[in-house]
């Protein structure tokens, strides 16, 4: 009786399912360790396949990193802006939105954003995707401001200022340099933006 054990090979999946598994593994890895952790070997180890299989499905790593970034931030944008109910006071609507974005539970997305700005300077595919996602955030926030303000606030500059606030405070929090009460700072800044 032969008791020699062989390493189990990954289960054969249809191509679409295999690719989705690879992307989901890369997204989970990036959420845990950031975009810098995305290598062919690291993704393969995460998914339990060979590096050659990852390279087969995603042959250009710069584009793959851009796609993973896009998956993460699009999901966040859809969740946050999709939950905005424009009711009542503009300030209350925006305060809720900003507090949601500044919540500590979103540090995984904050790290991905911070790294994307740095890595996107040398990875053109990522840089293009970052610019596109930033435009989508800006236009989405501009739309919220427009609907909630009923013409009392110029939505374009207000959206840019609020995004700068969120981006800056999120980056600061990653290195544990932030005001003790980020919500209070956000309220005061929001008042200044809407004045």
mmCIF file of C-alpha atoms in Angstrom:
data_model
loop_
_atom_site.group_PDB
_atom_site.id
_atom_site.type_symbol
_atom_site.label_atom_id
_atom_site.label_comp_id
_atom_site.label_asym_id
_atom_site.label_seq_id
_atom_site.Cartn_x
_atom_site.Cartn_y
_atom_site.Cartn_z
ATOM 1 C CA UNK A 1 0.000 0.000 0.000
ATOM 2 C CA UNK A 2 1.439 3.317 -1.075
ATOM 3 C CA UNK A 3 0.945 6.001 1.566
ATOM 4 C CA UNK A 4 2.948 8.712 -0.135
ATOM 5 C CA UNK A 5 0.951 11.894 0.046
ATOM 6 C CA UNK A 6 0.931 14.471 -2.686
ATOM 7 C CA UNK A 7 0.276 18.142 -2.308
ATOM 8 C CA UNK A 8 -3.286 18.853 -3.214
ATOM 9 C CA UNK A 9 -3.683 20.782 -6.410
ATOM 10 C CA UNK A 10 -6.125 23.659 -6.528
ATOM 11 C CA UNK A 11 -9.594 22.638 -7.564
ATOM 12 C CA UNK A 12 -10.242 23.340 -11.222
ATOM 13 C CA UNK A 13 -12.604 26.262 -11.602
ATOM 14 C CA UNK A 14 -14.176 27.830 -14.656
ATOM 15 C CA UNK A 15 -11.988 30.732 -15.866
ATOM 16 C CA UNK A 16 -14.396 33.464 -14.748
ATOM 17 C CA UNK A 17 -14.654 31.966 -11.269
ATOM 18 C CA UNK A 18 -10.887 31.485 -10.985
ATOM 19 C CA UNK A 19 -10.242 35.075 -12.005
ATOM 20 C CA UNK A 20 -12.852 36.333 -9.535
ATOM 21 C CA UNK A 21 -11.199 34.263 -6.777
ATOM 22 C CA UNK A 22 -7.821 35.810 -7.611
ATOM 23 C CA UNK A 23 -9.260 39.341 -7.568
ATOM 24 C CA UNK A 24 -11.115 38.731 -4.282
ATOM 25 C CA UNK A 25 -7.934 37.361 -2.710
ATOM 26 C CA UNK A 26 -5.975 40.390 -3.880
ATOM 27 C CA UNK A 27 -8.643 42.762 -2.552
ATOM 28 C CA UNK A 28 -8.569 41.048 0.860
ATOM 29 C CA UNK A 29 -4.763 41.192 0.902
ATOM 30 C CA UNK A 30 -4.741 44.898 -0.019
ATOM 31 C CA UNK A 31 -7.335 45.683 2.662
ATOM 32 C CA UNK A 32 -5.184 43.953 5.278
ATOM 33 C CA UNK A 33 -1.704 45.018 4.170
ATOM 34 C CA UNK A 34 -2.106 47.773 1.598
ATOM 35 C CA UNK A 35 -1.463 47.999 -2.125
ATOM 36 C CA UNK A 36 2.273 47.579 -1.622
ATOM 37 C CA UNK A 37 1.674 43.984 -0.532
ATOM 38 C CA UNK A 38 0.287 43.052 -3.938
ATOM 39 C CA UNK A 39 2.804 40.841 -5.685
ATOM 40 C CA UNK A 40 2.159 37.831 -7.875
ATOM 41 C CA UNK A 41 3.608 35.552 -5.198
ATOM 42 C CA UNK A 42 1.665 37.137 -2.331
ATOM 43 C CA UNK A 43 -1.653 36.958 -4.201
ATOM 44 C CA UNK A 44 -0.946 33.358 -5.233
ATOM 45 C CA UNK A 45 -0.181 32.382 -1.628
ATOM 46 C CA UNK A 46 -3.343 34.128 -0.456
ATOM 47 C CA UNK A 47 -5.526 32.320 -2.980
ATOM 48 C CA UNK A 48 -3.713 28.978 -2.790
ATOM 49 C CA UNK A 49 -2.630 28.790 -6.428
ATOM 50 C CA UNK A 50 0.677 29.000 -8.252
ATOM 51 C CA UNK A 51 2.190 32.370 -9.151
ATOM 52 C CA UNK A 52 2.025 31.282 -12.798
ATOM 53 C CA UNK A 53 -1.759 30.989 -12.551
ATOM 54 C CA UNK A 54 -2.065 34.515 -11.130
ATOM 55 C CA UNK A 55 0.221 35.797 -13.901
ATOM 56 C CA UNK A 56 -1.878 33.962 -16.483
ATOM 57 C CA UNK A 57 -5.058 35.763 -15.391
ATOM 58 C CA UNK A 58 -3.407 39.077 -14.550
ATOM 59 C CA UNK A 59 -0.264 39.375 -16.688
ATOM 60 C CA UNK A 60 0.352 43.115 -16.047
ATOM 61 C CA UNK A 61 0.782 43.725 -12.338
ATOM 62 C CA UNK A 62 0.446 47.529 -12.581
ATOM 63 C CA UNK A 63 -2.990 47.115 -14.145
ATOM 64 C CA UNK A 64 -3.939 44.478 -11.575
ATOM 65 C CA UNK A 65 -3.015 46.831 -8.711
ATOM 66 C CA UNK A 66 -5.135 49.536 -10.362
ATOM 67 C CA UNK A 67 -8.065 47.129 -10.648
ATOM 68 C CA UNK A 68 -7.770 46.078 -7.000
ATOM 69 C CA UNK A 69 -7.635 49.718 -5.926
ATOM 70 C CA UNK A 70 -10.731 50.409 -8.018
ATOM 71 C CA UNK A 71 -12.648 47.498 -6.483
ATOM 72 C CA UNK A 72 -11.925 48.730 -2.954
ATOM 73 C CA UNK A 73 -12.695 52.404 -3.396
ATOM 74 C CA UNK A 74 -15.705 51.899 -5.668
ATOM 75 C CA UNK A 75 -17.259 49.634 -3.030
ATOM 76 C CA UNK A 76 -16.635 52.293 -0.386
ATOM 77 C CA UNK A 77 -18.051 55.061 -2.591
ATOM 78 C CA UNK A 78 -21.149 53.035 -3.445
ATOM 79 C CA UNK A 79 -21.703 52.213 0.206
ATOM 80 C CA UNK A 80 -21.174 55.719 1.579
ATOM 81 C CA UNK A 81 -22.834 57.794 -1.126
ATOM 82 C CA UNK A 82 -25.522 55.188 -1.687
ATOM 83 C CA UNK A 83 -26.610 55.490 1.941
ATOM 84 C CA UNK A 84 -26.931 59.293 1.885
ATOM 85 C CA UNK A 85 -30.527 60.321 2.294
ATOM 86 C CA UNK A 86 -30.856 63.971 1.458
ATOM 87 C CA UNK A 87 -33.306 65.068 4.105
ATOM 88 C CA UNK A 88 -33.439 68.019 6.425
ATOM 89 C CA UNK A 89 -30.451 70.253 6.984
ATOM 90 C CA UNK A 90 -27.483 70.282 4.570
ATOM 91 C CA UNK A 91 -25.038 70.527 7.464
ATOM 92 C CA UNK A 92 -26.532 67.447 9.160
ATOM 93 C CA UNK A 93 -26.384 65.435 5.922
ATOM 94 C CA UNK A 94 -22.768 66.313 5.283
ATOM 95 C CA UNK A 95 -21.772 65.848 8.918
ATOM 96 C CA UNK A 96 -23.115 62.285 8.866
ATOM 97 C CA UNK A 97 -21.315 61.581 5.606
ATOM 98 C CA UNK A 98 -17.992 62.967 6.877
ATOM 99 C CA UNK A 99 -18.233 61.144 10.192
ATOM 100 C CA UNK A 100 -18.865 57.930 8.275
ATOM 101 C CA UNK A 101 -15.756 58.487 6.169
ATOM 102 C CA UNK A 102 -13.626 59.375 9.202
ATOM 103 C CA UNK A 103 -14.702 56.334 11.197
ATOM 104 C CA UNK A 104 -11.714 54.273 12.383
ATOM 105 C CA UNK A 105 -13.239 51.161 10.840
ATOM 106 C CA UNK A 106 -12.342 52.593 7.412
ATOM 107 C CA UNK A 107 -8.585 52.676 8.000
ATOM 108 C CA UNK A 108 -8.128 49.861 5.469
ATOM 109 C CA UNK A 109 -9.537 52.073 2.726
ATOM 110 C CA UNK A 110 -7.545 55.058 4.010
ATOM 111 C CA UNK A 111 -4.305 53.084 3.676
ATOM 112 C CA UNK A 112 -5.238 52.021 0.155
ATOM 113 C CA UNK A 113 -5.954 55.644 -0.783
ATOM 114 C CA UNK A 114 -2.730 56.951 0.774
ATOM 115 C CA UNK A 115 -0.634 54.329 -0.980
ATOM 116 C CA UNK A 116 -2.440 54.869 -4.277
ATOM 117 C CA UNK A 117 -1.387 58.522 -4.399
ATOM 118 C CA UNK A 118 2.225 57.557 -3.864
ATOM 119 C CA UNK A 119 2.326 54.451 -6.061
ATOM 120 C CA UNK A 120 0.230 56.127 -8.755
ATOM 121 C CA UNK A 121 3.071 58.556 -9.418
ATOM 122 C CA UNK A 122 5.041 55.697 -11.010
ATOM 123 C CA UNK A 123 2.280 53.271 -11.971
ATOM 124 C CA UNK A 124 0.417 55.033 -14.796
ATOM 125 C CA UNK A 125 -2.477 52.549 -14.776
ATOM 126 C CA UNK A 126 -2.980 53.180 -11.068
ATOM 127 C CA UNK A 127 -2.578 56.938 -11.525
ATOM 128 C CA UNK A 128 -5.335 56.957 -14.160
ATOM 129 C CA UNK A 129 -7.623 54.930 -11.909
ATOM 130 C CA UNK A 130 -6.917 57.176 -8.900
ATOM 131 C CA UNK A 131 -7.804 60.272 -10.915
ATOM 132 C CA UNK A 132 -11.003 58.651 -12.182
ATOM 133 C CA UNK A 133 -12.050 57.547 -8.687
ATOM 134 C CA UNK A 134 -11.268 60.965 -7.215
ATOM 135 C CA UNK A 135 -13.450 62.564 -9.907
ATOM 136 C CA UNK A 136 -16.287 60.146 -9.101
ATOM 137 C CA UNK A 137 -16.035 60.957 -5.385
ATOM 138 C CA UNK A 138 -15.982 64.671 -6.097
ATOM 139 C CA UNK A 139 -18.966 64.566 -8.453
ATOM 140 C CA UNK A 140 -20.894 62.303 -6.071
ATOM 141 C CA UNK A 141 -20.302 64.629 -3.143
ATOM 142 C CA UNK A 142 -21.075 67.639 -5.330
ATOM 143 C CA UNK A 143 -24.405 66.021 -6.203
ATOM 144 C CA UNK A 144 -25.237 65.468 -2.525
ATOM 145 C CA UNK A 145 -24.428 69.110 -1.751
ATOM 146 C CA UNK A 146 -26.443 70.356 -4.724
ATOM 147 C CA UNK A 147 -29.521 68.319 -3.750
ATOM 148 C CA UNK A 148 -29.297 69.159 -0.065
ATOM 149 C CA UNK A 149 -28.477 72.871 -0.356
ATOM 150 C CA UNK A 150 -31.214 73.816 -2.825
ATOM 151 C CA UNK A 151 -28.901 76.364 -4.432
ATOM 152 C CA UNK A 152 -27.646 78.022 -1.253
ATOM 153 C CA UNK A 153 -24.082 76.641 -1.582
ATOM 154 C CA UNK A 154 -21.781 76.401 -4.602
ATOM 155 C CA UNK A 155 -21.382 72.597 -4.666
ATOM 156 C CA UNK A 156 -18.121 72.293 -6.615
ATOM 157 C CA UNK A 157 -15.716 74.145 -4.286
ATOM 158 C CA UNK A 158 -17.580 72.838 -1.224
ATOM 159 C CA UNK A 159 -17.097 69.250 -2.421
ATOM 160 C CA UNK A 160 -13.388 69.769 -3.084
ATOM 161 C CA UNK A 161 -12.843 71.335 0.336
ATOM 162 C CA UNK A 162 -14.706 68.557 2.117
ATOM 163 C CA UNK A 163 -12.749 65.882 0.239
ATOM 164 C CA UNK A 164 -9.509 67.608 1.197
ATOM 165 C CA UNK A 165 -10.670 67.589 4.819
ATOM 166 C CA UNK A 166 -11.509 63.883 4.761
ATOM 167 C CA UNK A 167 -8.357 62.901 2.871
ATOM 168 C CA UNK A 168 -6.098 64.935 5.141
ATOM 169 C CA UNK A 169 -7.651 63.758 8.381
ATOM 170 C CA UNK A 170 -7.651 60.148 7.181
ATOM 171 C CA UNK A 171 -3.964 60.344 6.264
ATOM 172 C CA UNK A 172 -3.133 61.919 9.614
ATOM 173 C CA UNK A 173 -5.007 59.231 11.502
ATOM 174 C CA UNK A 174 -2.943 56.499 9.802
ATOM 175 C CA UNK A 175 0.136 57.713 11.668
ATOM 176 C CA UNK A 176 -1.910 58.424 14.789
ATOM 177 C CA UNK A 177 -1.597 62.192 14.351
ATOM 178 C CA UNK A 178 -5.062 63.603 14.554
ATOM 179 C CA UNK A 179 -7.171 65.679 16.895
ATOM 180 C CA UNK A 180 -8.715 63.752 19.735
ATOM 181 C CA UNK A 181 -12.167 64.640 18.511
ATOM 182 C CA UNK A 182 -12.134 64.396 14.728
ATOM 183 C CA UNK A 183 -15.893 64.825 14.637
ATOM 184 C CA UNK A 184 -15.662 68.199 16.346
ATOM 185 C CA UNK A 185 -12.954 69.370 13.946
ATOM 186 C CA UNK A 186 -15.068 68.143 11.037
ATOM 187 C CA UNK A 187 -18.081 70.090 12.382
ATOM 188 C CA UNK A 188 -16.072 73.307 12.676
ATOM 189 C CA UNK A 189 -14.527 72.882 9.225
ATOM 190 C CA UNK A 190 -17.901 72.075 7.717
ATOM 191 C CA UNK A 191 -19.329 75.267 9.211
ATOM 192 C CA UNK A 192 -16.508 77.264 7.625
ATOM 193 C CA UNK A 193 -17.002 75.582 4.223
ATOM 194 C CA UNK A 194 -20.743 76.177 4.220
ATOM 195 C CA UNK A 195 -20.547 79.747 5.529
#
